[in-house]
Coordinates of C-alpha atoms and ligand atoms in Angstrom, one line a residue:
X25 CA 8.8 -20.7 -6.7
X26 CA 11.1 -23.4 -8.5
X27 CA 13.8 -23.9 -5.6
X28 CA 14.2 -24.5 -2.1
X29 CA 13.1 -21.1 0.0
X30 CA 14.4 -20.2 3.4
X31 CA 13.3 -17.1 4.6
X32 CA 15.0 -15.4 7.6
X33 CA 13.2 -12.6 8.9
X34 CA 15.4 -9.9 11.5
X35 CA 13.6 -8.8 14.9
X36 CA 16.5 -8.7 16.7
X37 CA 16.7 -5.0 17.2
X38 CA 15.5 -3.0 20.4
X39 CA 13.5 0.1 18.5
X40 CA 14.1 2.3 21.3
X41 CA 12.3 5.1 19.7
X42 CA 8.9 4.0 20.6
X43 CA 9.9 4.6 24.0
X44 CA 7.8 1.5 25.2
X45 CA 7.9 -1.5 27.2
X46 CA 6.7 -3.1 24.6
X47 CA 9.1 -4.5 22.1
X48 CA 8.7 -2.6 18.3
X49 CA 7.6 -5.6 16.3
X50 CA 4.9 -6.5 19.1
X51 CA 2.9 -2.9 18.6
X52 CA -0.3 -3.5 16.8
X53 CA -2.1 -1.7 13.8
X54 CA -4.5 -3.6 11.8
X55 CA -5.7 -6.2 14.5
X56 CA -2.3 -7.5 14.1
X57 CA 1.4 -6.9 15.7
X58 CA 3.8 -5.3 13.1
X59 CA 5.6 -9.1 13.3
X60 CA 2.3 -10.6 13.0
X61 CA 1.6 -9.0 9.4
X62 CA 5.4 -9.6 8.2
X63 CA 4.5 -13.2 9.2
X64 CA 1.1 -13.3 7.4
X65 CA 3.2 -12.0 4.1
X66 CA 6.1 -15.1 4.4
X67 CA 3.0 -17.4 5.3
X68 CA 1.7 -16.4 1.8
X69 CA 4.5 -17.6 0.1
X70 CA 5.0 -20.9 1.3
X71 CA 8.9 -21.0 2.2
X72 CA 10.3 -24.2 3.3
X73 CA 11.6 -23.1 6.1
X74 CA 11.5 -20.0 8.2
X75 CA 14.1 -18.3 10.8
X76 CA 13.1 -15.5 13.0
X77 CA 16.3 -13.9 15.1
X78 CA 15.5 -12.7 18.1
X79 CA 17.6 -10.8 20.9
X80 CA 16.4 -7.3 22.1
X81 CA 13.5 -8.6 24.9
X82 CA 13.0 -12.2 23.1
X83 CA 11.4 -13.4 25.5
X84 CA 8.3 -11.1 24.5
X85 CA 9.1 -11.6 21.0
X86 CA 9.8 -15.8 20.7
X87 CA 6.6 -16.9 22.5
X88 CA 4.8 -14.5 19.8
X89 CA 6.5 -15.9 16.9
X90 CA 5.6 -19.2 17.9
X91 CA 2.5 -18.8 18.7
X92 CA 1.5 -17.7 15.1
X93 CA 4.3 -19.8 13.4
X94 CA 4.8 -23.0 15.1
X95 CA 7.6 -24.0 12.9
X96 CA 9.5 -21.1 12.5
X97 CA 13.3 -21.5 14.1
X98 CA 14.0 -18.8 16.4
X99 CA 17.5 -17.8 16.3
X100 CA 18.6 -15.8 18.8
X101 CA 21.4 -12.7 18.6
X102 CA 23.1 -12.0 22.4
X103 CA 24.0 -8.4 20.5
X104 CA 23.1 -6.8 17.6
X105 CA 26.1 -6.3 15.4
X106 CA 24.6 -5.7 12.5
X107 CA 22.0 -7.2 9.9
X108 CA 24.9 -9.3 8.5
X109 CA 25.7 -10.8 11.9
X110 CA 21.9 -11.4 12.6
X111 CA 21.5 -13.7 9.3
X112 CA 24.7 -15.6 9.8
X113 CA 23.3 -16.6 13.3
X114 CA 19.8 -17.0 11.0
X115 CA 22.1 -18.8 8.8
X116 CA 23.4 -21.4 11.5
X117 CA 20.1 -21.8 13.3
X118 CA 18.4 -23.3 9.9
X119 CA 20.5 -26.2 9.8
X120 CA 20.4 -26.9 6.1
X121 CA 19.7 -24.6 3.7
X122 CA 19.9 -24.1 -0.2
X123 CA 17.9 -22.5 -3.2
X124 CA 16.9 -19.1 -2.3
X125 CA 16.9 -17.2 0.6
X126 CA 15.0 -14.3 1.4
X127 CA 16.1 -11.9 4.0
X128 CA 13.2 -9.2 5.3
X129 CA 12.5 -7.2 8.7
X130 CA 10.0 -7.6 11.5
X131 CA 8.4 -4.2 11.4
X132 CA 7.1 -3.6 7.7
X133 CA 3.3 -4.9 8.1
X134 CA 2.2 -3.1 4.7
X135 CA 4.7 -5.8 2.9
X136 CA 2.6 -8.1 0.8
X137 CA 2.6 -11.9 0.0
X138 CA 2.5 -10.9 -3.9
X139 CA 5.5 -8.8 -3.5
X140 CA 7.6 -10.8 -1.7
X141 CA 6.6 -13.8 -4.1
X142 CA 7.4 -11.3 -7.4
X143 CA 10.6 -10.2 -6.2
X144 CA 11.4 -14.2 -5.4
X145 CA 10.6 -14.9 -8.9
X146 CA 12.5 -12.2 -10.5
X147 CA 15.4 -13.0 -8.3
X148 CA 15.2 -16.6 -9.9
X149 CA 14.3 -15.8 -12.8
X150 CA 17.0 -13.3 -13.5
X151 CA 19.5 -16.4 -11.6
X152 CA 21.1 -13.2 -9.7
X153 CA 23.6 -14.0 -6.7
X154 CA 21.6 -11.1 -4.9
X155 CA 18.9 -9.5 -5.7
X156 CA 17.8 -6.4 -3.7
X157 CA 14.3 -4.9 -3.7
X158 CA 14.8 -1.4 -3.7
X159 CA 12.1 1.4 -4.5
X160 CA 12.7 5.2 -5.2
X161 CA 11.4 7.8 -2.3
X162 CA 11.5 11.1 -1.8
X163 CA 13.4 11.2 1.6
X164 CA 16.1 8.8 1.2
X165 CA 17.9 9.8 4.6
X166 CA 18.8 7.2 6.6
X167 CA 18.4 4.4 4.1
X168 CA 21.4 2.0 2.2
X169 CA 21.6 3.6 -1.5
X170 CA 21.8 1.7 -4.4
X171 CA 24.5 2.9 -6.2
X172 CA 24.7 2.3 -9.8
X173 CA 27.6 2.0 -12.8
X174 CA 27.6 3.9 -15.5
X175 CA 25.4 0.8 -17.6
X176 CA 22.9 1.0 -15.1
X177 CA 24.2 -1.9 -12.8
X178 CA 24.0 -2.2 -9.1
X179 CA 27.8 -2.0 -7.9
X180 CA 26.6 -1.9 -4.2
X181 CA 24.6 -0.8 -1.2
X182 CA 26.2 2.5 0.4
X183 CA 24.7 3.5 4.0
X184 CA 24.1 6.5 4.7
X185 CA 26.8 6.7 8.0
X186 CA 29.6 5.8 5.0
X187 CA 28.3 7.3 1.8
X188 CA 29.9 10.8 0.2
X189 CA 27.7 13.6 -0.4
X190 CA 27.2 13.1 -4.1
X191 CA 26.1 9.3 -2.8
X192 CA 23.7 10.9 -0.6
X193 CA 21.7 12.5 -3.3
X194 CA 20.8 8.8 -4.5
X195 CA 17.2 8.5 -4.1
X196 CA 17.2 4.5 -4.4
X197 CA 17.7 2.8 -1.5
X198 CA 18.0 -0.5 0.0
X199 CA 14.2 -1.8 1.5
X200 CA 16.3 -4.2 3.8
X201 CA 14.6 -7.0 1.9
X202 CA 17.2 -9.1 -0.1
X203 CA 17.3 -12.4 -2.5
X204 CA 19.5 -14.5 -1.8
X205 CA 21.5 -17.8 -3.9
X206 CA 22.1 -20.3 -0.5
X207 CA 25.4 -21.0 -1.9
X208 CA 26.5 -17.8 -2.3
X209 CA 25.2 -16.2 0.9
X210 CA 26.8 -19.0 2.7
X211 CA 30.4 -18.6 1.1
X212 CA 29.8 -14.5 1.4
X213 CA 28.8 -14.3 5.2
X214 CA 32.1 -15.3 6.9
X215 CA 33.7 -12.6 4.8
X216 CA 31.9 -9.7 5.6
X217 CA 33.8 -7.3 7.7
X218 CA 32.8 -4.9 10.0
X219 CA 34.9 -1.8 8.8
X220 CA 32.6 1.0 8.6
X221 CA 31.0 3.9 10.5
X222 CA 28.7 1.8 12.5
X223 CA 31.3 -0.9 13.2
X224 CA 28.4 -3.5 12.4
X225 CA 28.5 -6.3 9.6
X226 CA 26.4 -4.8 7.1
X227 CA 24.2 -7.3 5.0
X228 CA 24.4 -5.0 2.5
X229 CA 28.2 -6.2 1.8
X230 CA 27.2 -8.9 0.1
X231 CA 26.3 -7.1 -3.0
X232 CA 30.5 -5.5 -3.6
X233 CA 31.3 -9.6 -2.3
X234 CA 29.3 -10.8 -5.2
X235 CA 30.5 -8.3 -7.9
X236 CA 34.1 -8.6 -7.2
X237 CA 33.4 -12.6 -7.5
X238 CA 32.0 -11.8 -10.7
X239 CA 28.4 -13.1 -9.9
X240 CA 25.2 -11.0 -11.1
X241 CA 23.5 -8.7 -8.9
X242 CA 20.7 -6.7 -9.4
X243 CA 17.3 -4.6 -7.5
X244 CA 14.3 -5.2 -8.3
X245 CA 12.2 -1.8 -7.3
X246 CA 9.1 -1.7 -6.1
X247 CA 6.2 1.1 -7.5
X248 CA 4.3 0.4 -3.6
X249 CA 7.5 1.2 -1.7
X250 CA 5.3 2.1 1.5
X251 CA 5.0 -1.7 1.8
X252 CA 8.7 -1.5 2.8
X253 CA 8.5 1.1 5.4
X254 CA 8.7 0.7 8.9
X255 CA 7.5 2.0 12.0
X256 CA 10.4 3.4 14.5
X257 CA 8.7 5.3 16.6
X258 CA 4.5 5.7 17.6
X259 CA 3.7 8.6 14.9
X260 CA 4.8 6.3 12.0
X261 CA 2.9 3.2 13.7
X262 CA 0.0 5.5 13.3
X263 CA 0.3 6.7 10.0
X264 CA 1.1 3.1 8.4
X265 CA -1.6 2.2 10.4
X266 CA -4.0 4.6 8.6
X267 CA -2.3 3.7 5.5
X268 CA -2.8 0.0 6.3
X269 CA -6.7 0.8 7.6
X270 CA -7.3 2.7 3.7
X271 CA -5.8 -0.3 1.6
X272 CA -8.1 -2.7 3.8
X273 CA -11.2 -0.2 3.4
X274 CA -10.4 0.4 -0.2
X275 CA -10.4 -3.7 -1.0
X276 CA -13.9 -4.1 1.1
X277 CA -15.2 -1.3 -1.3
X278 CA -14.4 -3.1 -3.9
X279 CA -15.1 -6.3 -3.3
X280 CA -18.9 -5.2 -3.0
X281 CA -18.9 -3.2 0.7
X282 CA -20.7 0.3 0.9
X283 CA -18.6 2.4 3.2
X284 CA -20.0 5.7 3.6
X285 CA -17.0 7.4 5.3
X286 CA -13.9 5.5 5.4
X287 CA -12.0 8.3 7.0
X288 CA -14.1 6.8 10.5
X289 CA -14.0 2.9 9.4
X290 CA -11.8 0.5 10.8
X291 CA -11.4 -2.6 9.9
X292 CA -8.8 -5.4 10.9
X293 CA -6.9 -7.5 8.5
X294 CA -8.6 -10.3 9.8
X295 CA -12.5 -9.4 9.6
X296 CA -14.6 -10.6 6.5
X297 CA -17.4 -9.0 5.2
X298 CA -20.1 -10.1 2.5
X299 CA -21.5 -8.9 -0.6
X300 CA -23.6 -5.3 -0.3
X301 CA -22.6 -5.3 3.8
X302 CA -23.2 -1.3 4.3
X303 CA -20.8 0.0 7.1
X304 CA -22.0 4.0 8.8
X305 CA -19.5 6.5 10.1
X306 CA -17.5 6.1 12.7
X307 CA -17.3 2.2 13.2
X308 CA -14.6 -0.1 13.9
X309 CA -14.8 -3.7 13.0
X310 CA -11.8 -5.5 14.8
X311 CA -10.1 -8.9 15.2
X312 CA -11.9 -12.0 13.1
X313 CA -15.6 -10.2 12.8
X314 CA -17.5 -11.7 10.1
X315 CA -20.3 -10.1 8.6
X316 CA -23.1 -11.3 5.9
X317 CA -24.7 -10.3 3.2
X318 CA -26.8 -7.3 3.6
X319 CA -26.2 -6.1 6.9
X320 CA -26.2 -2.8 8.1
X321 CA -23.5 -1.8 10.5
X322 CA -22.8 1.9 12.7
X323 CA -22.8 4.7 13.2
X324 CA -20.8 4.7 15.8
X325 CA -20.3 0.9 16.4
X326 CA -17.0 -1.5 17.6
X327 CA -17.8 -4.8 17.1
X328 CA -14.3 -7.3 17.8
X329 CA -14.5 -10.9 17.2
X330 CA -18.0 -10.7 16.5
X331 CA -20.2 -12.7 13.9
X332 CA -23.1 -10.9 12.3
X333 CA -25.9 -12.7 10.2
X334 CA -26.8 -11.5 6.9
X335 CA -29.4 -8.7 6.9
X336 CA -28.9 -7.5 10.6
X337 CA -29.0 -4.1 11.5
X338 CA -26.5 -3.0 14.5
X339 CA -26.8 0.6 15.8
X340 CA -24.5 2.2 17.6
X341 CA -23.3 -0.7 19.2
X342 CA -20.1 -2.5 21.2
X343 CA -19.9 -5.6 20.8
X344 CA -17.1 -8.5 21.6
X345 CA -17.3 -12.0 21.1
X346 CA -20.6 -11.8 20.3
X347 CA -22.8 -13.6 17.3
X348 CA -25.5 -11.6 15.7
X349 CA -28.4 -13.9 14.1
X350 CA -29.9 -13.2 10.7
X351 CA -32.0 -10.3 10.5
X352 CA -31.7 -9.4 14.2
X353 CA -31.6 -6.3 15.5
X354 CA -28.9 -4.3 18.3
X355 CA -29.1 -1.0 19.7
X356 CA -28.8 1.7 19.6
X357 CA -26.8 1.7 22.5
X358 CA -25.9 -1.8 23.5
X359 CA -23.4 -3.2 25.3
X360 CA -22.3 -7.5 23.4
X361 CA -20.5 -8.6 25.6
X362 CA -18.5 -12.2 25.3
X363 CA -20.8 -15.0 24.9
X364 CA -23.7 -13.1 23.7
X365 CA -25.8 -15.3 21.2
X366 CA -28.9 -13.5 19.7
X367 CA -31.1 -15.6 17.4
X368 CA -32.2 -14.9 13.9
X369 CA -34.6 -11.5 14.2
X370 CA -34.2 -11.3 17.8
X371 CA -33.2 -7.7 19.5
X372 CA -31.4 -6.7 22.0
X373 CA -32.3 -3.2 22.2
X374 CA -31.3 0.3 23.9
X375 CA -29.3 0.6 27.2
X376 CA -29.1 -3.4 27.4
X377 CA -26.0 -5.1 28.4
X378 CA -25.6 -9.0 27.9
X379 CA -23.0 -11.4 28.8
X380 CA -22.9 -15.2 28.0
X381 CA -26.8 -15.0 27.0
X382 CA -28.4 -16.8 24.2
X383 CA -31.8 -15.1 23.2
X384 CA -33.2 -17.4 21.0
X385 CA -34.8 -16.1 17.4
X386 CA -37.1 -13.9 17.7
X387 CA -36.7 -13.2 21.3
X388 CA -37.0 -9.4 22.3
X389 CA -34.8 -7.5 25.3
X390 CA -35.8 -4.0 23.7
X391 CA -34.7 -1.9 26.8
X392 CA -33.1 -0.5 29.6
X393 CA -32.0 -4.5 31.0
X394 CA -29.3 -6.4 31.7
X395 CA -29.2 -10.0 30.8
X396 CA -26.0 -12.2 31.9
X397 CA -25.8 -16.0 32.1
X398 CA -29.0 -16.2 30.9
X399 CA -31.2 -18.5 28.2
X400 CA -34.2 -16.6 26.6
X401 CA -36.2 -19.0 24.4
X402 CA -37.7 -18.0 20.9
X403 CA -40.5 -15.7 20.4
X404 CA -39.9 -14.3 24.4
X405 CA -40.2 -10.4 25.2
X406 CA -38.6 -9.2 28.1
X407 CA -39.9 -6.0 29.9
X408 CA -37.9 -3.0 29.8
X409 CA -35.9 -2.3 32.8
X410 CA -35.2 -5.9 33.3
X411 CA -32.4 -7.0 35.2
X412 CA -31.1 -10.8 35.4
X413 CA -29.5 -10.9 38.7
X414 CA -27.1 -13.4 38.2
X415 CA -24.8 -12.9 41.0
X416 CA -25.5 -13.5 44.4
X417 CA -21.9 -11.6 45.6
X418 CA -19.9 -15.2 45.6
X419 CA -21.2 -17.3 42.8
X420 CA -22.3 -16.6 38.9
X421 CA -25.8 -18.6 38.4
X422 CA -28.2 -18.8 35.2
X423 CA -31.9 -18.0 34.4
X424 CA -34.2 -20.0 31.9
X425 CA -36.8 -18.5 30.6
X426 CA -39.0 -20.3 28.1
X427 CA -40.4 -19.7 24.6
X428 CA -43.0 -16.9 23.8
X429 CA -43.1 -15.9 27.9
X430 CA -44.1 -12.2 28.3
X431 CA -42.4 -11.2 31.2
X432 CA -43.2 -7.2 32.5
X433 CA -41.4 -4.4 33.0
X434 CA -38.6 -3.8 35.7
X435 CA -38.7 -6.9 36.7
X436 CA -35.6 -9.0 38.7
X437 CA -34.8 -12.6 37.9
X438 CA -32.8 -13.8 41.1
X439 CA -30.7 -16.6 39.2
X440 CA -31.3 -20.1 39.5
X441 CA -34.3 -19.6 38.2
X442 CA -36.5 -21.0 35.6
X443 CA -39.4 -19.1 33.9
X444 CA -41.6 -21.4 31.9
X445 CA -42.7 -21.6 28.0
X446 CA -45.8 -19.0 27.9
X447 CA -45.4 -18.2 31.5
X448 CA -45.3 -13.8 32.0
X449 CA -44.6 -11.9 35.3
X450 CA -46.3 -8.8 36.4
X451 CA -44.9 -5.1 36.2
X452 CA -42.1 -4.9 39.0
X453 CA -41.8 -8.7 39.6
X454 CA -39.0 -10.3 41.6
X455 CA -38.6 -13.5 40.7
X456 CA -36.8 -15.7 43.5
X457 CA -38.7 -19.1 42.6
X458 CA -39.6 -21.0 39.1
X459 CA -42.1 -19.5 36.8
X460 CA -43.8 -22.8 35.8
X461 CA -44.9 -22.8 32.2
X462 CA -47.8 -20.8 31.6
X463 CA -48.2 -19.1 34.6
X464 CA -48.4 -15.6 35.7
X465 CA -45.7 -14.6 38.7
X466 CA -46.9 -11.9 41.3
X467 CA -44.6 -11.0 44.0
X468 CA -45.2 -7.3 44.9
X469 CA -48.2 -7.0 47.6
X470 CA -50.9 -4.8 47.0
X471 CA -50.6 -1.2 47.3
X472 CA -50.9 1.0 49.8
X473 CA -51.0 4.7 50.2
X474 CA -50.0 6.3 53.4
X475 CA -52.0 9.4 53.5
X476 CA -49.9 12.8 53.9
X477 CA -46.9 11.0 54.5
X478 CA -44.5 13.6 53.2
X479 CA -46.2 16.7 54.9
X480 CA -45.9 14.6 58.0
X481 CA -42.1 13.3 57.6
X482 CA -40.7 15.6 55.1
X483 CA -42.3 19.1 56.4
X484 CA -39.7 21.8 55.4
X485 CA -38.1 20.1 51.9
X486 CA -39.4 21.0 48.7
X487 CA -41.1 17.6 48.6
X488 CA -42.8 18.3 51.9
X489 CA -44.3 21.8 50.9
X490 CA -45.3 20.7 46.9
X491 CA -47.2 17.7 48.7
X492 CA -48.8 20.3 51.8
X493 CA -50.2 22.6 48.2
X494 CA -51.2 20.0 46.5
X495 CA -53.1 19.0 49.6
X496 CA -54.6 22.4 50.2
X497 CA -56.0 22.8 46.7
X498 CA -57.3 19.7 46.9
X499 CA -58.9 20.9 50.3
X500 CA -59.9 23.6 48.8
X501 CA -61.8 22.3 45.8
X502 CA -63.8 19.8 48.4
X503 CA -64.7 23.2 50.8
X504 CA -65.9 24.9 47.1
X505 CA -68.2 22.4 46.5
X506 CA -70.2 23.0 49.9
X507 CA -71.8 25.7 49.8
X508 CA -70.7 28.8 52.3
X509 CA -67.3 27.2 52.2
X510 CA -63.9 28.3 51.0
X511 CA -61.8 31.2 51.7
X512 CA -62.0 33.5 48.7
X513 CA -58.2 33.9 47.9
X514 CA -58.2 30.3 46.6
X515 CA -61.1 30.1 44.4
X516 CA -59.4 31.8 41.4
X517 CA -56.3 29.4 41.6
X518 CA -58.7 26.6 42.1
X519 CA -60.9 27.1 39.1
X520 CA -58.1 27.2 36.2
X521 CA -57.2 25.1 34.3
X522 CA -53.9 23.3 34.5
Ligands
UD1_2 C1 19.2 -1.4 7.1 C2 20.1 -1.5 5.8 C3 19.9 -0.4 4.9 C4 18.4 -0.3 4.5 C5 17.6 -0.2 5.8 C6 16.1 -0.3 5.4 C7 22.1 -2.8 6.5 C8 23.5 -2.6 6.8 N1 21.5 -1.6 6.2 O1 19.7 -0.2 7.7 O2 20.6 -0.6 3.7 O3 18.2 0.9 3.7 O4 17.9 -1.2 6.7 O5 15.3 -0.1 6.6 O6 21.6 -3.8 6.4 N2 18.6 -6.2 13.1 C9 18.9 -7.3 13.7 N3 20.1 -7.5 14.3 C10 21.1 -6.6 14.1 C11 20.8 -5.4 13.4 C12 19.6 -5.2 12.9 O7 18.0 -8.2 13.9 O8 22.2 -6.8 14.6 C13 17.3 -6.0 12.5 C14 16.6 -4.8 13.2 O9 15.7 -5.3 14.2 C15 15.7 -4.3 12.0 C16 16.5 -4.6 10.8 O10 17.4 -5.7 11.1 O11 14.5 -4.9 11.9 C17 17.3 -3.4 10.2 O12 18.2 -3.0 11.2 P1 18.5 -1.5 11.3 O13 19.6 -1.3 12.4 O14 17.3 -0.7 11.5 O15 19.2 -1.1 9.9 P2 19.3 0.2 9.2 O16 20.5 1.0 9.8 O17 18.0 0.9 9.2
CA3 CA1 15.9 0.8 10.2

């Protein structure tokens, strides 16, 4: 873009019809709020300056808008009398303003940077008073029309409250987004009237205010037009969201991603993905997940704000906040939870949770455990059925455990602990004191069998009367082998074979 560019973008309105607490332009799709993709789109262009108008629960919206845009003006509209109102207030919030302006709305998150900057340039090029981008649909109820002379030219934007039938049958409409000259908007805006069926000052004025000053004005219509739809209610959210999801699917695919059913992939505007990645059915990849070269995501697997090394397989996995070493390996069935740190070919395996862990590479939780607050050094196997008790029912505390230790299986690790390099732990360990390195922790006595136990304190139950058989065959078996013993009902029984 040659000249100065303002861009005001409308989120004033309440959007009622998504019957939410939630103001519209705050729903998400995409990993992002409808605003928050808008936003992306004007970011790409690199406008001067930027005015958001607010009114309709601004107080969820402003803190939003400034959080992704720190210098964006918020303008703010006490009522919403119309998209003509809302830019003059845009208008007199910006201070200064002159070149272009660009006028869009808050809910279209399909709109692209490379649209917006093509229609800017046309507008420019074409040195147009206003420009509108319109596009052609099949349903043009609701929308502005363009309305055309008999050369072709746009005379004005009729909506569809004021328009006559025959006007109604125009199938190009009015996006919303307009081009604006600075100098004209400026003189225009104080002359817009609000005269119509709607008793709002229409934006859309501008275009008869520029014609009857003689000035050129033109559309500029878009092949893409779902980039200028918007969301009113929660069944369009979802189907521009599933528009949205297949553009973002259909770009990984070609940028070099296998996706073996994108009908089941998700993936966020924001997530990354190398060369020859290979995503399985049914997986959703959310937020800023990264992903390298190589690796081998799903079935079945959510992984949101995640980073995954190249050449890692993860398997029916969930996964948040979680980093994924090269060549590692997760699930299936495993539970990443914020923090998680697993080191180049390490594996967390099936049924294991872990929270705020770092298992260093090549380090092994392959089942049924739970590791939280925890340090697992490289080369380390933990037992199955292993659980890091890290809380003590007021206080979090961690567990060490060194490099290449072979701890057993179902053991507990009472945190603070330390387990030592090359130290291991027997089968059904608790650990309550340090593991020095190289040393083998016992803590379960030896055992001891209390003999006829259950026929004694269970007499009656199913476990009482399998143990008082079992004990009578075996009974039997010792009377069979003295001679003269045994009562003769029990030697068939006692002679098969089991
Ligand atoms: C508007 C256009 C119409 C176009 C359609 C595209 C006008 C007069 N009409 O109609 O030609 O086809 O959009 O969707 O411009 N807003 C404010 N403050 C207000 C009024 C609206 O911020 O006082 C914002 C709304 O939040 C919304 C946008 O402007 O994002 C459009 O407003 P809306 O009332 O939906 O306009 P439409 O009647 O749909
Ligand atoms: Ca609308």
């Amino acid at each position: 873009m040659t000249k100065d560019l303002t861009v005001i973008v409308l989120a004033a309105g309440g959007g009622t019809r998504m019957k939410s607490k939630t103001m519209k332009v705050l729903h998400p799709l995409g990993g992002r709020t409808m605003i928050g993709h808008v936003l992306a789109a004007v970011r790409d262009i690199e406008p001067r300056h930027v005015v958001a108008v607010v009114g309709h629960q601004r107080e969820q919206v402003g803190p939003h808008i400034q959080e992704l845009m720190p210098d964006a003006v918020l303008a703010v509209q006490e009522t919403q009398d119309g998209t003509g109102h809302a830019v003059r207030i845009a208008v007199e919030a910006a201070g200064q303003i002159d070149g272009t302006v660009l006028v869009a709305y808050g809910d279209t998150p399909l709109l692209t940077g490379e649209s917006l900057k093509a229609f800017a340039a046309d507008h420019e090029a074409a040195q147009r008073a206003v420009s509108i981008l319109s596009g052609i649909v099949a349903d043009p109820f609701g929308y502005g029309r363009i309305v055309r002379n008999h050369e072709g030219d746009v005379e004005a934007i009729v909506e569809e409250k004021d328009a006559t039938r025959e006007q109604r049958e125009i199938t190009e409409i009015n996006s919303g987004i307009l081009a604006f000259d600075a100098e004209f908007l400026l003189e225009a805006l104080p002359r817009i009237g609000n005269d119509n069926a709607k008793g709002e000052y229409y934006l859309t004025d501008t275009v008869q205010i520029a014609r009857d000053a003689g000035l050129t004005v033109g559309a500029w219509a878009i092949d893409d037009v779902r980039q200028t739809e918007g969301a009113n209610d929660r069944a369009q959210l979802a189907d521009l969201g599933r528009e949205l999801n297949q553009r973002i699917v259909t770009r990984w695919m070609r940028e070099g991603v296998t996706v073996m059913d994108p009908q089941t992939t998700w993936i966020d505007s924001d997530v990354v993905l190398a060369r020859d990645v290979t995503i399985l059915p049914g997986t959703q990849l959310l937020g800023a997940t990264l992903v390298g070269e190589d690796a081998v995501i799903g079935p079945d697997t959510t992984l949101k704000d995640c980073e995954v090394g190249a050449g890692a397989r993860v398997v029916r996995a969930h996964g948040e906040l979680a980093v994924i070493g090269e060549g590692a390996s997760v699930g299936p069935f495993a539970y990443l939870r914020p923090g998680t740190q697993l080191g180049t070919k390490g594996k967390i395996g099936t049924f294991v949770e872990t929270k705020n862990a770092t298992i260093g590479d090549g380090a092994k939780v392959p089942h049924l455990s739970y590791v939280g607050d925890a340090e697992i050094g490289e080369g380390t196997n933990i037992g199955a059925g292993t659980i890091f008790a890290n809380y003590d029912g007021v206080a979090k505390h961690r567990t060490t455990v060194g490099r290449h230790a072979r701890t057993g299986s179902n053991n507990t690790f009472v945190a603070p602990i330390t387990i030592g390099d090359g130290a291991g732990t027997a089968g059904g360990t608790v650990v309550r004191r340090d593991v020095p390195p190289g040393a083998l922790a016992v803590s379960s006595g030896p055992q001891r069998n209390l003999e006829g136990w259950a026929q004694k304190k269970r007499a009656g139950t199913a476990q009482g009367d399998a143990a008082a058989a079992a004990a009578a065959v075996t009974e039997g078996e010792r009377d069979l082998s003295h001679p003269g013993g045994a009562g003769v009902g029990q030697t068939d029984a006692g002679g098969g074979e089991s």
